[in-house]
């Protein structure tokens, strides 16, 4: 059985997909079979084949398995809004059972795979369901992407506190420069290193071309 990792972040738009794709690229370079899931996505665009999400397609491009799009992105919604609102407007209910089953199937086919969450750590998926419940059900170690920008320490510390409170393991964290104007970035990273007792898996600077290829070279420690 392959090892999966749940990739979450300190907020929306802080580089989860970039980091997840970079991890897939590095593992692929080691000769491993890799796969991915972006189970829930909003902000999808209509295509002749159905709704498609750019993040899910980026992950799919890094997979060694020829996965059909639906296995990567099960729940796709067009409006760029919170997924539980988008699901309600579409008359759909996000259910965990099919996502868990697809994760198990992926585990049997891969050496390494990622499951990328939507938004931050505790995004509602339904009236009584959040991404925390999804992560619990999948029971994968969690990789936290910390978007380096003003306010990130509070978001990062609260995220990891919740992960540990849920009984899940933090497999590592990645510091990604989400705002090139963010000051004292080295001090921010050092603060989290002291608090968590571990160095980041990588520290990604601001990239003018934020591709997985350019990000992967900054991942110095692979889980």
PDB file of C-alpha atoms in Angstrom:
ATOM      1  CA  UNK A   1       0.000   0.000   0.000  1.00  0.00           C
ATOM      2  CA  UNK A   2       1.231   3.457  -0.862  1.00  0.00           C
ATOM      3  CA  UNK A   3       1.693   6.313   1.558  1.00  0.00           C
ATOM      4  CA  UNK A   4      -0.664   9.242   1.218  1.00  0.00           C
ATOM      5  CA  UNK A   5      -0.382  12.774   2.575  1.00  0.00           C
ATOM      6  CA  UNK A   6      -3.143  15.292   3.159  1.00  0.00           C
ATOM      7  CA  UNK A   7      -1.968  18.732   2.020  1.00  0.00           C
ATOM      8  CA  UNK A   8      -3.573  21.664   3.790  1.00  0.00           C
ATOM      9  CA  UNK A   9      -2.696  25.305   4.166  1.00  0.00           C
ATOM     10  CA  UNK A  10      -2.968  28.312   6.415  1.00  0.00           C
ATOM     11  CA  UNK A  11      -5.438  29.994   4.065  1.00  0.00           C
ATOM     12  CA  UNK A  12      -6.771  30.087   0.533  1.00  0.00           C
ATOM     13  CA  UNK A  13      -4.354  31.024  -2.239  1.00  0.00           C
ATOM     14  CA  UNK A  14      -1.128  30.346  -0.358  1.00  0.00           C
ATOM     15  CA  UNK A  15       0.363  27.668  -2.625  1.00  0.00           C
ATOM     16  CA  UNK A  16      -1.088  24.298  -1.632  1.00  0.00           C
ATOM     17  CA  UNK A  17      -1.317  23.129  -5.230  1.00  0.00           C
ATOM     18  CA  UNK A  18       2.166  24.398  -6.034  1.00  0.00           C
ATOM     19  CA  UNK A  19       3.637  22.448  -3.124  1.00  0.00           C
ATOM     20  CA  UNK A  20       1.554  19.318  -3.783  1.00  0.00           C
ATOM     21  CA  UNK A  21       2.588  19.291  -7.448  1.00  0.00           C
ATOM     22  CA  UNK A  22       6.229  19.876  -6.502  1.00  0.00           C
ATOM     23  CA  UNK A  23       6.121  16.908  -4.114  1.00  0.00           C
ATOM     24  CA  UNK A  24       4.674  14.711  -6.846  1.00  0.00           C
ATOM     25  CA  UNK A  25       7.428  15.836  -9.209  1.00  0.00           C
ATOM     26  CA  UNK A  26      10.181  15.042  -6.689  1.00  0.00           C
ATOM     27  CA  UNK A  27       8.744  11.620  -5.891  1.00  0.00           C
ATOM     28  CA  UNK A  28       8.336  10.926  -9.594  1.00  0.00           C
ATOM     29  CA  UNK A  29      12.008  11.761 -10.124  1.00  0.00           C
ATOM     30  CA  UNK A  30      12.815   9.036  -7.591  1.00  0.00           C
ATOM     31  CA  UNK A  31      11.017   6.540  -9.807  1.00  0.00           C
ATOM     32  CA  UNK A  32       7.947   6.190  -7.606  1.00  0.00           C
ATOM     33  CA  UNK A  33       4.401   5.735  -8.837  1.00  0.00           C
ATOM     34  CA  UNK A  34       2.492   8.836  -7.796  1.00  0.00           C
ATOM     35  CA  UNK A  35      -1.112   9.962  -7.825  1.00  0.00           C
ATOM     36  CA  UNK A  36      -3.264  12.764  -6.479  1.00  0.00           C
ATOM     37  CA  UNK A  37      -6.726  13.836  -5.422  1.00  0.00           C
ATOM     38  CA  UNK A  38      -8.341  17.250  -5.136  1.00  0.00           C
ATOM     39  CA  UNK A  39     -11.632  15.843  -3.858  1.00  0.00           C
ATOM     40  CA  UNK A  40     -13.559  19.099  -3.653  1.00  0.00           C
ATOM     41  CA  UNK A  41     -13.007  22.181  -5.812  1.00  0.00           C
ATOM     42  CA  UNK A  42     -14.923  25.358  -6.549  1.00  0.00           C
ATOM     43  CA  UNK A  43     -14.121  27.965  -9.156  1.00  0.00           C
ATOM     44  CA  UNK A  44     -14.210  25.359 -11.923  1.00  0.00           C
ATOM     45  CA  UNK A  45     -14.623  26.259 -15.586  1.00  0.00           C
ATOM     46  CA  UNK A  46     -17.130  24.671 -17.965  1.00  0.00           C
ATOM     47  CA  UNK A  47     -15.639  22.513 -20.739  1.00  0.00           C
ATOM     48  CA  UNK A  48     -17.167  20.108 -23.270  1.00  0.00           C
ATOM     49  CA  UNK A  49     -16.111  17.295 -20.916  1.00  0.00           C
ATOM     50  CA  UNK A  50     -17.662  18.921 -17.840  1.00  0.00           C
ATOM     51  CA  UNK A  51     -16.424  21.221 -15.104  1.00  0.00           C
ATOM     52  CA  UNK A  52     -12.644  21.369 -14.728  1.00  0.00           C
ATOM     53  CA  UNK A  53     -10.493  22.880 -11.976  1.00  0.00           C
ATOM     54  CA  UNK A  54      -7.056  24.303 -12.751  1.00  0.00           C
ATOM     55  CA  UNK A  55      -5.537  23.014  -9.504  1.00  0.00           C
ATOM     56  CA  UNK A  56      -6.811  19.491 -10.102  1.00  0.00           C
ATOM     57  CA  UNK A  57      -5.432  19.575 -13.642  1.00  0.00           C
ATOM     58  CA  UNK A  58      -2.033  20.711 -12.342  1.00  0.00           C
ATOM     59  CA  UNK A  59      -1.926  17.730 -10.000  1.00  0.00           C
ATOM     60  CA  UNK A  60      -3.107  15.377 -12.723  1.00  0.00           C
ATOM     61  CA  UNK A  61      -0.234  16.509 -14.957  1.00  0.00           C
ATOM     62  CA  UNK A  62       2.292  15.353 -12.347  1.00  0.00           C
ATOM     63  CA  UNK A  63       0.793  11.883 -11.812  1.00  0.00           C
ATOM     64  CA  UNK A  64       2.456   8.807 -13.251  1.00  0.00           C
ATOM     65  CA  UNK A  65      -0.907   7.045 -13.298  1.00  0.00           C
ATOM     66  CA  UNK A  66      -3.260   7.872 -16.199  1.00  0.00           C
ATOM     67  CA  UNK A  67      -6.064   8.897 -13.847  1.00  0.00           C
ATOM     68  CA  UNK A  68      -9.371  10.086 -15.315  1.00  0.00           C
ATOM     69  CA  UNK A  69     -10.273  13.571 -14.146  1.00  0.00           C
ATOM     70  CA  UNK A  70     -13.223  12.394 -12.029  1.00  0.00           C
ATOM     71  CA  UNK A  71     -10.943  10.279  -9.854  1.00  0.00           C
ATOM     72  CA  UNK A  72      -8.896  13.351  -8.989  1.00  0.00           C
ATOM     73  CA  UNK A  73     -11.751  15.823  -8.540  1.00  0.00           C
ATOM     74  CA  UNK A  74     -14.989  14.174  -7.435  1.00  0.00           C
ATOM     75  CA  UNK A  75     -16.951  17.272  -6.467  1.00  0.00           C
ATOM     76  CA  UNK A  76     -16.519  20.185  -8.899  1.00  0.00           C
ATOM     77  CA  UNK A  77     -18.446  23.447  -8.634  1.00  0.00           C
ATOM     78  CA  UNK A  78     -18.378  26.460 -10.925  1.00  0.00           C
ATOM     79  CA  UNK A  79     -18.814  29.442  -8.561  1.00  0.00           C
ATOM     80  CA  UNK A  80     -15.567  30.519  -6.812  1.00  0.00           C
ATOM     81  CA  UNK A  81     -17.196  30.394  -3.385  1.00  0.00           C
ATOM     82  CA  UNK A  82     -17.143  28.223  -0.274  1.00  0.00           C
ATOM     83  CA  UNK A  83     -17.813  24.628  -1.378  1.00  0.00           C
ATOM     84  CA  UNK A  84     -20.745  23.973   0.960  1.00  0.00           C
ATOM     85  CA  UNK A  85     -22.538  27.006  -0.480  1.00  0.00           C
ATOM     86  CA  UNK A  86     -21.686  25.978  -4.045  1.00  0.00           C
ATOM     87  CA  UNK A  87     -22.876  22.426  -3.343  1.00  0.00           C
ATOM     88  CA  UNK A  88     -26.172  23.672  -1.908  1.00  0.00           C
ATOM     89  CA  UNK A  89     -26.761  25.911  -4.936  1.00  0.00           C
ATOM     90  CA  UNK A  90     -26.070  22.948  -7.230  1.00  0.00           C
ATOM     91  CA  UNK A  91     -28.386  20.677  -5.257  1.00  0.00           C
ATOM     92  CA  UNK A  92     -25.541  18.349  -4.316  1.00  0.00           C
ATOM     93  CA  UNK A  93     -24.358  16.882  -1.039  1.00  0.00           C
ATOM     94  CA  UNK A  94     -20.650  16.320  -0.446  1.00  0.00           C
ATOM     95  CA  UNK A  95     -20.287  12.850   1.045  1.00  0.00           C
ATOM     96  CA  UNK A  96     -17.137  11.388   2.554  1.00  0.00           C
ATOM     97  CA  UNK A  97     -17.701   7.714   1.678  1.00  0.00           C
ATOM     98  CA  UNK A  98     -16.850   7.933  -2.052  1.00  0.00           C
ATOM     99  CA  UNK A  99     -13.814  10.091  -1.280  1.00  0.00           C
ATOM    100  CA  UNK A 100     -12.484   7.590   1.242  1.00  0.00           C
ATOM    101  CA  UNK A 101     -13.039   4.742  -1.237  1.00  0.00           C
ATOM    102  CA  UNK A 102     -11.130   6.565  -3.989  1.00  0.00           C
ATOM    103  CA  UNK A 103      -8.321   7.302  -1.576  1.00  0.00           C
ATOM    104  CA  UNK A 104      -8.038   3.607  -0.703  1.00  0.00           C
ATOM    105  CA  UNK A 105      -8.016   2.706  -4.383  1.00  0.00           C
ATOM    106  CA  UNK A 106      -5.248   5.231  -5.025  1.00  0.00           C
ATOM    107  CA  UNK A 107      -3.246   3.808  -2.124  1.00  0.00           C
ATOM    108  CA  UNK A 108      -3.308   0.374  -3.760  1.00  0.00           C
ATOM    109  CA  UNK A 109      -1.931   1.792  -7.031  1.00  0.00           C
ATOM    110  CA  UNK A 110       0.731   4.263  -5.880  1.00  0.00           C
ATOM    111  CA  UNK A 111       3.890   4.471  -3.841  1.00  0.00           C
ATOM    112  CA  UNK A 112       3.110   8.059  -2.848  1.00  0.00           C
ATOM    113  CA  UNK A 113       0.059  10.250  -3.331  1.00  0.00           C
ATOM    114  CA  UNK A 114      -1.349  13.557  -2.157  1.00  0.00           C
ATOM    115  CA  UNK A 115      -4.860  14.602  -1.233  1.00  0.00           C
ATOM    116  CA  UNK A 116      -5.174  18.366  -1.453  1.00  0.00           C
ATOM    117  CA  UNK A 117      -7.786  20.024   0.713  1.00  0.00           C
ATOM    118  CA  UNK A 118      -9.873  22.998  -0.348  1.00  0.00           C
ATOM    119  CA  UNK A 119      -9.052  26.395   1.160  1.00  0.00           C
ATOM    120  CA  UNK A 120      -7.708  26.266   4.707  1.00  0.00           C
ATOM    121  CA  UNK A 121      -7.858  23.552   7.337  1.00  0.00           C
ATOM    122  CA  UNK A 122     -11.434  23.953   8.565  1.00  0.00           C
ATOM    123  CA  UNK A 123     -13.499  24.817   5.498  1.00  0.00           C
ATOM    124  CA  UNK A 124     -17.180  23.765   5.691  1.00  0.00           C
ATOM    125  CA  UNK A 125     -18.195  21.043   3.243  1.00  0.00           C
ATOM    126  CA  UNK A 126     -21.763  20.754   4.517  1.00  0.00           C
ATOM    127  CA  UNK A 127     -23.998  21.696   7.419  1.00  0.00           C
ATOM    128  CA  UNK A 128     -22.050  19.524   9.848  1.00  0.00           C
ATOM    129  CA  UNK A 129     -19.008  18.607   7.769  1.00  0.00           C
ATOM    130  CA  UNK A 130     -15.616  20.273   7.285  1.00  0.00           C
ATOM    131  CA  UNK A 131     -12.286  19.418   5.688  1.00  0.00           C
ATOM    132  CA  UNK A 132     -11.159  18.323   9.162  1.00  0.00           C
ATOM    133  CA  UNK A 133     -13.679  15.465   8.977  1.00  0.00           C
ATOM    134  CA  UNK A 134     -12.344  14.506   5.559  1.00  0.00           C
ATOM    135  CA  UNK A 135      -8.763  14.455   6.831  1.00  0.00           C
ATOM    136  CA  UNK A 136      -9.814  12.364   9.841  1.00  0.00           C
ATOM    137  CA  UNK A 137     -11.570   9.821   7.655  1.00  0.00           C
ATOM    138  CA  UNK A 138      -8.602   9.513   5.299  1.00  0.00           C
ATOM    139  CA  UNK A 139      -6.215   9.267   8.282  1.00  0.00           C
ATOM    140  CA  UNK A 140      -3.232  10.432   6.220  1.00  0.00           C
ATOM    141  CA  UNK A 141      -0.336  12.354   7.760  1.00  0.00           C
ATOM    142  CA  UNK A 142      -0.775  16.077   7.128  1.00  0.00           C
ATOM    143  CA  UNK A 143       1.582  18.450   5.314  1.00  0.00           C
ATOM    144  CA  UNK A 144       0.936  22.105   6.131  1.00  0.00           C
ATOM    145  CA  UNK A 145       1.716  24.826   3.612  1.00  0.00           C
ATOM    146  CA  UNK A 146       2.422  28.073   5.448  1.00  0.00           C
ATOM    147  CA  UNK A 147       1.884  31.087   3.217  1.00  0.00           C
ATOM    148  CA  UNK A 148       4.456  33.637   4.352  1.00  0.00           C
ATOM    149  CA  UNK A 149       2.572  36.900   4.659  1.00  0.00           C
ATOM    150  CA  UNK A 150       1.355  39.209   7.394  1.00  0.00           C
ATOM    151  CA  UNK A 151      -0.669  37.236   9.948  1.00  0.00           C
ATOM    152  CA  UNK A 152       0.643  33.819   8.973  1.00  0.00           C
ATOM    153  CA  UNK A 153       1.991  32.909  12.429  1.00  0.00           C
ATOM    154  CA  UNK A 154      -1.458  32.992  14.009  1.00  0.00           C
ATOM    155  CA  UNK A 155      -2.966  30.985  11.157  1.00  0.00           C
ATOM    156  CA  UNK A 156      -0.122  28.459  11.179  1.00  0.00           C
ATOM    157  CA  UNK A 157      -0.110  27.865  14.932  1.00  0.00           C
ATOM    158  CA  UNK A 158      -3.886  27.486  15.108  1.00  0.00           C
ATOM    159  CA  UNK A 159      -3.882  25.090  12.137  1.00  0.00           C
ATOM    160  CA  UNK A 160      -1.271  22.769  13.619  1.00  0.00           C
ATOM    161  CA  UNK A 161      -2.863  22.938  17.067  1.00  0.00           C
ATOM    162  CA  UNK A 162      -6.107  21.710  15.524  1.00  0.00           C
ATOM    163  CA  UNK A 163      -4.348  18.981  13.525  1.00  0.00           C
ATOM    164  CA  UNK A 164      -2.730  17.611  16.672  1.00  0.00           C
ATOM    165  CA  UNK A 165      -5.927  17.979  18.702  1.00  0.00           C
ATOM    166  CA  UNK A 166      -7.657  15.778  16.119  1.00  0.00           C
ATOM    167  CA  UNK A 167      -5.087  13.057  16.720  1.00  0.00           C
ATOM    168  CA  UNK A 168      -3.543  13.429  13.279  1.00  0.00           C
ATOM    169  CA  UNK A 169       0.165  13.544  12.548  1.00  0.00           C
ATOM    170  CA  UNK A 170       1.867  16.520  10.976  1.00  0.00           C
ATOM    171  CA  UNK A 171       4.261  14.931   8.506  1.00  0.00           C
ATOM    172  CA  UNK A 172       5.951  18.258   7.832  1.00  0.00           C
ATOM    173  CA  UNK A 173       5.447  21.809   6.690  1.00  0.00           C
ATOM    174  CA  UNK A 174       6.531  23.989   3.803  1.00  0.00           C
ATOM    175  CA  UNK A 175       7.156  27.733   3.959  1.00  0.00           C
ATOM    176  CA  UNK A 176       5.956  29.374   0.758  1.00  0.00           C
ATOM    177  CA  UNK A 177       6.295  33.094   0.093  1.00  0.00           C
ATOM    178  CA  UNK A 178       2.707  34.130  -0.629  1.00  0.00           C
ATOM    179  CA  UNK A 179       3.476  37.856  -0.518  1.00  0.00           C
ATOM    180  CA  UNK A 180       6.804  39.131  -1.885  1.00  0.00           C
ATOM    181  CA  UNK A 181       6.419  42.234   0.294  1.00  0.00           C
ATOM    182  CA  UNK A 182       6.272  40.137   3.481  1.00  0.00           C
ATOM    183  CA  UNK A 183       9.016  41.322   5.832  1.00  0.00           C
ATOM    184  CA  UNK A 184      11.285  39.303   8.174  1.00  0.00           C
ATOM    185  CA  UNK A 185      10.522  36.011   6.455  1.00  0.00           C
ATOM    186  CA  UNK A 186      13.542  34.271   7.980  1.00  0.00           C
ATOM    187  CA  UNK A 187      12.340  35.288  11.437  1.00  0.00           C
ATOM    188  CA  UNK A 188       8.854  33.950  10.711  1.00  0.00           C
ATOM    189  CA  UNK A 189      10.273  30.585   9.628  1.00  0.00           C
ATOM    190  CA  UNK A 190      12.585  30.471  12.664  1.00  0.00           C
ATOM    191  CA  UNK A 191       9.634  31.143  14.981  1.00  0.00           C
ATOM    192  CA  UNK A 192       7.700  28.183  13.587  1.00  0.00           C
ATOM    193  CA  UNK A 193      10.775  25.966  13.699  1.00  0.00           C
ATOM    194  CA  UNK A 194      11.130  26.683  17.432  1.00  0.00           C
ATOM    195  CA  UNK A 195       7.425  26.221  18.132  1.00  0.00           C
ATOM    196  CA  UNK A 196       7.086  22.977  16.212  1.00  0.00           C
ATOM    197  CA  UNK A 197      10.537  21.554  16.804  1.00  0.00           C
ATOM    198  CA  UNK A 198      11.223  20.794  13.153  1.00  0.00           C
ATOM    199  CA  UNK A 199      12.635  22.514  10.095  1.00  0.00           C
ATOM    200  CA  UNK A 200      10.402  22.907   7.032  1.00  0.00           C
ATOM    201  CA  UNK A 201      10.472  20.368   4.213  1.00  0.00           C
ATOM    202  CA  UNK A 202      11.388  23.330   2.060  1.00  0.00           C
ATOM    203  CA  UNK A 203      11.263  27.084   1.830  1.00  0.00           C
ATOM    204  CA  UNK A 204       9.944  28.344  -1.490  1.00  0.00           C
ATOM    205  CA  UNK A 205      10.746  31.957  -2.381  1.00  0.00           C
ATOM    206  CA  UNK A 206       8.480  34.200  -4.422  1.00  0.00           C
ATOM    207  CA  UNK A 207       8.402  32.716  -7.912  1.00  0.00           C
ATOM    208  CA  UNK A 208       7.578  34.847 -10.918  1.00  0.00           C
ATOM    209  CA  UNK A 209       6.800  31.577 -12.708  1.00  0.00           C
ATOM    210  CA  UNK A 210       5.214  29.425  -9.983  1.00  0.00           C
ATOM    211  CA  UNK A 211       5.622  26.046 -11.682  1.00  0.00           C
ATOM    212  CA  UNK A 212       6.112  22.692  -9.969  1.00  0.00           C
ATOM    213  CA  UNK A 213       9.481  22.409 -11.675  1.00  0.00           C
ATOM    214  CA  UNK A 214      10.729  25.648 -10.146  1.00  0.00           C
ATOM    215  CA  UNK A 215       9.207  24.928  -6.748  1.00  0.00           C
ATOM    216  CA  UNK A 216      10.501  21.345  -6.528  1.00  0.00           C
ATOM    217  CA  UNK A 217      14.145  22.420  -6.329  1.00  0.00           C
ATOM    218  CA  UNK A 218      13.367  24.162  -3.032  1.00  0.00           C
ATOM    219  CA  UNK A 219      12.076  20.998  -1.338  1.00  0.00           C
ATOM    220  CA  UNK A 220      15.129  19.774   0.518  1.00  0.00           C
ATOM    221  CA  UNK A 221      13.478  17.182   2.786  1.00  0.00           C
ATOM    222  CA  UNK A 222      10.982  14.725   1.374  1.00  0.00           C
ATOM    223  CA  UNK A 223       8.457  12.896   3.557  1.00  0.00           C
TER     224      UNK A 223
END
